[in-house]
Coordinates of C-alpha atoms in Angstrom, one line a residue:
M1 CA -101.6 -140.9 64.0
L2 CA -105.3 -140.0 64.4
Q3 CA -107.5 -143.1 64.2
T4 CA -110.8 -142.5 62.5
H5 CA -113.8 -144.5 61.2
L6 CA -114.2 -143.7 57.5
I7 CA -117.8 -143.6 56.3
S8 CA -118.6 -143.5 52.7
S9 CA -122.2 -144.7 52.6
K10 CA -125.4 -142.8 53.5
D11 CA -126.8 -146.1 54.7
N12 CA -124.2 -146.5 57.5
P13 CA -126.2 -146.9 60.8
K14 CA -124.1 -144.4 62.7
Y15 CA -124.4 -141.9 60.0
K16 CA -128.2 -142.3 59.8
T17 CA -128.3 -141.7 63.6
I18 CA -126.4 -138.5 63.5
L19 CA -128.3 -137.3 60.5
K20 CA -131.6 -137.9 62.4
Y21 CA -130.2 -135.9 65.4
M22 CA -129.3 -133.0 63.2
A23 CA -132.8 -133.0 61.6
Q24 CA -134.6 -133.3 64.9
P25 CA -132.7 -131.5 67.7
R26 CA -135.4 -132.3 70.2
L27 CA -134.1 -135.9 70.1
L28 CA -130.7 -134.7 71.1
R29 CA -132.2 -132.8 74.0
K30 CA -134.2 -135.8 75.1
D31 CA -131.1 -138.0 75.1
G32 CA -129.1 -135.5 77.1
L33 CA -126.8 -134.6 74.2
A34 CA -125.9 -131.5 72.2
V35 CA -124.0 -130.7 69.0
A36 CA -121.6 -127.9 68.2
E37 CA -119.6 -127.2 65.1
G38 CA -116.3 -125.6 64.3
A39 CA -112.6 -125.7 65.4
H40 CA -113.0 -123.1 68.1
L41 CA -115.8 -125.0 69.8
L42 CA -113.9 -128.2 69.5
Y43 CA -111.1 -126.8 71.6
E44 CA -113.5 -125.3 74.1
L45 CA -115.5 -128.6 74.5
L46 CA -112.4 -130.7 75.0
R47 CA -111.3 -128.5 77.9
W48 CA -114.7 -128.1 79.5
D49 CA -114.8 -129.9 82.9
G50 CA -118.0 -131.9 83.4
V51 CA -118.7 -132.4 79.7
A52 CA -118.0 -135.6 77.9
V53 CA -117.3 -135.4 74.1
S54 CA -118.7 -138.7 72.7
E55 CA -118.3 -138.3 68.9
I56 CA -116.5 -136.0 66.5
W57 CA -117.5 -135.9 62.8
F58 CA -115.6 -134.2 60.0
S59 CA -115.3 -134.0 56.3
Q60 CA -112.2 -135.4 54.5
N61 CA -111.8 -131.9 53.2
L62 CA -111.0 -130.7 56.8
R63 CA -107.5 -132.2 56.4
K64 CA -106.7 -129.4 54.0
H65 CA -107.6 -126.7 56.5
R66 CA -104.8 -124.6 57.9
E67 CA -105.9 -125.5 61.5
W68 CA -105.8 -129.2 60.8
P69 CA -102.6 -129.9 62.7
A70 CA -103.9 -128.2 65.8
M71 CA -107.3 -130.0 65.5
E72 CA -105.6 -133.3 65.0
D73 CA -103.5 -132.8 68.1
A74 CA -106.5 -132.0 70.1
M75 CA -108.5 -135.0 68.9
L76 CA -105.5 -137.3 69.6
D77 CA -105.9 -136.7 73.3
C78 CA -109.6 -137.3 73.6
D79 CA -111.6 -140.5 74.1
A80 CA -114.4 -139.7 71.5
S81 CA -115.2 -141.9 68.6
I82 CA -114.0 -140.0 65.5
Y83 CA -115.8 -140.3 62.1
E84 CA -114.4 -139.1 58.8
L85 CA -116.9 -138.6 56.1
E86 CA -116.8 -138.1 52.4
D87 CA -117.4 -134.5 51.6
H88 CA -120.9 -135.0 50.2
L89 CA -122.0 -136.8 53.3
Y90 CA -120.8 -134.1 55.7
R91 CA -122.6 -131.4 53.7
R92 CA -125.9 -133.1 54.6
L93 CA -125.0 -132.8 58.3
S94 CA -123.9 -129.2 58.5
E95 CA -126.2 -126.1 58.6
L96 CA -123.3 -124.1 57.1
D97 CA -122.7 -123.9 53.3
T98 CA -119.0 -124.6 53.2
S99 CA -118.0 -126.0 56.6
P100 CA -115.8 -129.1 56.6
G101 CA -116.4 -129.5 60.3
P102 CA -115.8 -130.7 62.9
L103 CA -119.2 -131.5 64.4
I104 CA -118.9 -132.4 68.0
V105 CA -121.5 -134.5 70.0
F106 CA -121.3 -134.0 73.8
T107 CA -123.3 -134.5 77.0
Q108 CA -125.3 -131.6 78.3
P109 CA -124.1 -130.4 81.7
S110 CA -126.8 -129.9 84.3
E111 CA -127.4 -128.2 87.6
D112 CA -130.2 -129.1 90.1
L113 CA -132.1 -126.1 91.3
T114 CA -134.8 -128.0 93.1
D115 CA -132.8 -128.8 96.3
E116 CA -134.2 -126.5 99.1
S117 CA -130.7 -126.1 100.4
Y118 CA -129.3 -124.9 97.1
E119 CA -127.4 -121.7 96.9
P120 CA -125.5 -120.4 93.9
E121 CA -121.8 -119.8 94.0
G122 CA -121.6 -116.3 92.5
E123 CA -123.8 -114.1 90.4
V124 CA -127.0 -115.3 88.6
V125 CA -128.7 -114.2 85.4
I126 CA -132.3 -115.3 84.6
L127 CA -133.4 -115.2 81.0
D128 CA -137.1 -114.9 80.5
G129 CA -138.6 -115.8 77.1
I130 CA -135.4 -115.1 75.1
Q131 CA -136.3 -117.0 71.9
D132 CA -133.7 -115.7 69.3
P133 CA -130.7 -118.0 69.3
G134 CA -128.3 -115.2 68.3
N135 CA -129.4 -113.1 71.3
L136 CA -129.3 -116.0 73.7
G137 CA -125.8 -117.0 72.6
T138 CA -124.6 -113.4 72.8
L139 CA -126.1 -113.1 76.3
I140 CA -124.3 -116.2 77.5
R141 CA -121.0 -114.9 76.1
T142 CA -121.6 -111.5 77.7
A143 CA -122.5 -113.0 81.1
A144 CA -119.4 -115.1 81.1
A145 CA -117.2 -112.1 80.2
A146 CA -118.8 -110.1 83.0
G147 CA -118.1 -112.8 85.7
V148 CA -121.6 -114.3 86.0
K149 CA -121.4 -117.9 87.2
H150 CA -125.0 -119.1 86.8
L151 CA -127.6 -118.6 84.0
W152 CA -131.1 -119.9 84.4
Y153 CA -133.8 -119.9 81.7
T154 CA -137.5 -120.2 81.5
D155 CA -139.1 -123.0 79.4
D156 CA -140.1 -120.5 76.7
C157 CA -136.5 -119.6 75.9
A158 CA -134.6 -121.0 73.0
W159 CA -132.6 -124.1 74.0
P160 CA -129.2 -122.9 75.2
Y161 CA -127.4 -125.9 73.7
S162 CA -128.8 -125.7 70.2
I163 CA -126.1 -125.5 67.5
K164 CA -127.0 -121.9 66.7
V165 CA -126.8 -120.7 70.3
L166 CA -123.5 -122.5 70.9
R167 CA -122.1 -120.9 67.7
A168 CA -123.2 -117.4 69.0
G169 CA -121.9 -118.2 72.5
M170 CA -118.3 -118.7 71.2
G171 CA -117.3 -120.8 74.2
G172 CA -119.1 -118.8 76.8
H173 CA -121.1 -121.8 77.8
R174 CA -118.0 -123.4 79.3
L175 CA -117.7 -120.6 81.9
V176 CA -121.3 -120.4 83.0
S177 CA -123.4 -123.0 84.7
I178 CA -126.7 -123.2 82.7
A179 CA -129.9 -124.7 84.0
P180 CA -133.7 -124.5 83.3
L181 CA -135.7 -122.8 86.0
P182 CA -137.7 -125.4 88.1
E183 CA -141.5 -125.3 88.4
N184 CA -141.1 -123.8 91.9
I185 CA -139.6 -120.5 90.6
D186 CA -141.4 -118.5 93.2
A187 CA -140.0 -120.6 96.0
L188 CA -136.5 -120.4 94.6
L189 CA -136.5 -116.6 94.2
S190 CA -138.1 -116.1 97.7
Q191 CA -135.4 -118.4 99.1
L192 CA -132.6 -116.3 97.5
T193 CA -134.2 -113.1 98.7
A194 CA -134.3 -114.5 102.2
K195 CA -130.5 -115.2 101.9
G196 CA -129.8 -111.6 101.0
Y197 CA -129.8 -111.6 97.3
D198 CA -131.1 -108.6 95.4
I199 CA -133.4 -109.5 92.6
R200 CA -132.8 -106.9 89.8
A201 CA -134.7 -106.0 86.7
T202 CA -134.8 -103.0 84.3
T203 CA -138.1 -101.4 83.5
L204 CA -139.0 -98.2 81.7
D205 CA -141.5 -97.3 84.4
E206 CA -138.7 -96.8 87.1
D207 CA -137.3 -93.4 87.7
K208 CA -134.0 -94.6 89.2
T209 CA -131.3 -95.1 86.6
L210 CA -128.9 -98.0 86.4
Y211 CA -126.0 -95.7 87.3
Q212 CA -127.8 -94.6 90.5
T213 CA -128.3 -98.2 91.6
D214 CA -126.0 -100.0 94.0
L215 CA -125.0 -103.2 92.3
K216 CA -122.3 -104.3 94.7
P217 CA -124.4 -106.6 96.8
K218 CA -124.8 -110.2 95.5
G219 CA -127.8 -110.5 93.3
V220 CA -129.8 -112.0 90.5
W221 CA -130.5 -110.1 87.2
I222 CA -133.7 -110.9 85.2
F223 CA -133.7 -110.1 81.5
G224 CA -136.8 -110.5 79.4
S225 CA -137.5 -110.7 75.7
E226 CA -137.5 -107.5 73.5
G227 CA -141.2 -107.9 72.7
Q228 CA -142.6 -108.7 76.1
G229 CA -139.9 -107.7 78.6
V230 CA -139.8 -109.5 82.0
S231 CA -143.0 -111.3 82.8
S232 CA -145.2 -109.9 85.6
E233 CA -144.7 -113.1 87.6
L234 CA -140.9 -112.7 87.7
L235 CA -141.0 -108.9 87.9
A236 CA -143.0 -109.2 91.1
H237 CA -139.9 -110.7 92.8
A238 CA -137.6 -107.8 91.8
N239 CA -136.7 -105.7 94.8
V240 CA -134.3 -103.6 92.8
K241 CA -135.6 -101.9 89.7
C242 CA -134.0 -99.3 87.4
H243 CA -133.9 -98.1 83.8
I244 CA -131.1 -97.6 81.4
P245 CA -130.9 -93.9 80.4
Q246 CA -130.8 -93.3 76.6
A247 CA -130.1 -90.3 74.5
T248 CA -133.2 -90.8 72.4
D249 CA -136.8 -91.9 73.0
L250 CA -136.4 -95.5 71.6
D251 CA -138.8 -97.9 73.2
S252 CA -136.0 -100.2 74.4
L253 CA -132.6 -101.7 73.7
N254 CA -132.0 -105.1 72.2
V255 CA -132.0 -107.5 75.2
A256 CA -128.4 -108.6 74.6
G257 CA -127.3 -104.9 74.5
A258 CA -129.2 -104.1 77.6
A259 CA -127.8 -107.0 79.5
A260 CA -124.2 -106.0 78.5
V261 CA -124.8 -102.5 79.8
C262 CA -126.2 -103.8 83.1
L263 CA -123.7 -106.6 83.7
F264 CA -120.6 -104.5 82.9
E265 CA -121.9 -101.6 85.1
Q266 CA -122.1 -104.2 87.9
F267 CA -118.6 -105.4 87.1
R268 CA -117.3 -101.8 87.1
Q269 CA -118.9 -101.0 90.4
R270 CA -117.3 -104.1 92.0
T271 CA -113.8 -103.5 90.6
I272 CA -113.3 -99.7 91.1

């Protein structure tokens, strides 16, 4: 039988702490934690190597959910503290109108890119200034599906472990190692170029199309925001540039759509 801590008062110290975290996500980030919500992400997090689930919160109403037996079985096998809330208290935690939970608190995984001997194991995507959580989550999910192993992001991106990005990622985070780019970005990319990595980017100014580009060698893709594109600092490192041909003269594709086209063309070339 699942052992839970029943909370019925808004003045409970543990409840006040999680409420504060939900109101101020920067505190989660500072403490090396993140929060996800929903049954699917519960299952994903509990089988994610290198991540520790510390707390699970849910509404009493969750026991009426059709997936409750499966969720209960999953929670029985974990070491997290489990808190069961009266419905009105859980509603104050959730960003969703009708969600009964669960809300999962877990440790953020990390990867150190500052070691001079560092070399990624597999393909890399760099996200430059992607601020929309939905786009960022979709990009993470797409990268995972296309076989990318590492995703690095600039400091002006949305936080990849925000609850909205996790929701859009739908479990893709578990399959990709995610890390912030270090301050020595130039040194890192120069180091990878010296080790034989192609640094790739799309630009409307390039005549060569994506489909004329050899994507079989190991490489790093850089994708920039819809408004600004890839920054000039990062674009300067790209030794492979191309454009995605379009049937119309639209300025550009949505960044998540463009990334999907590029990454799956790369996947196609390597599997035919």
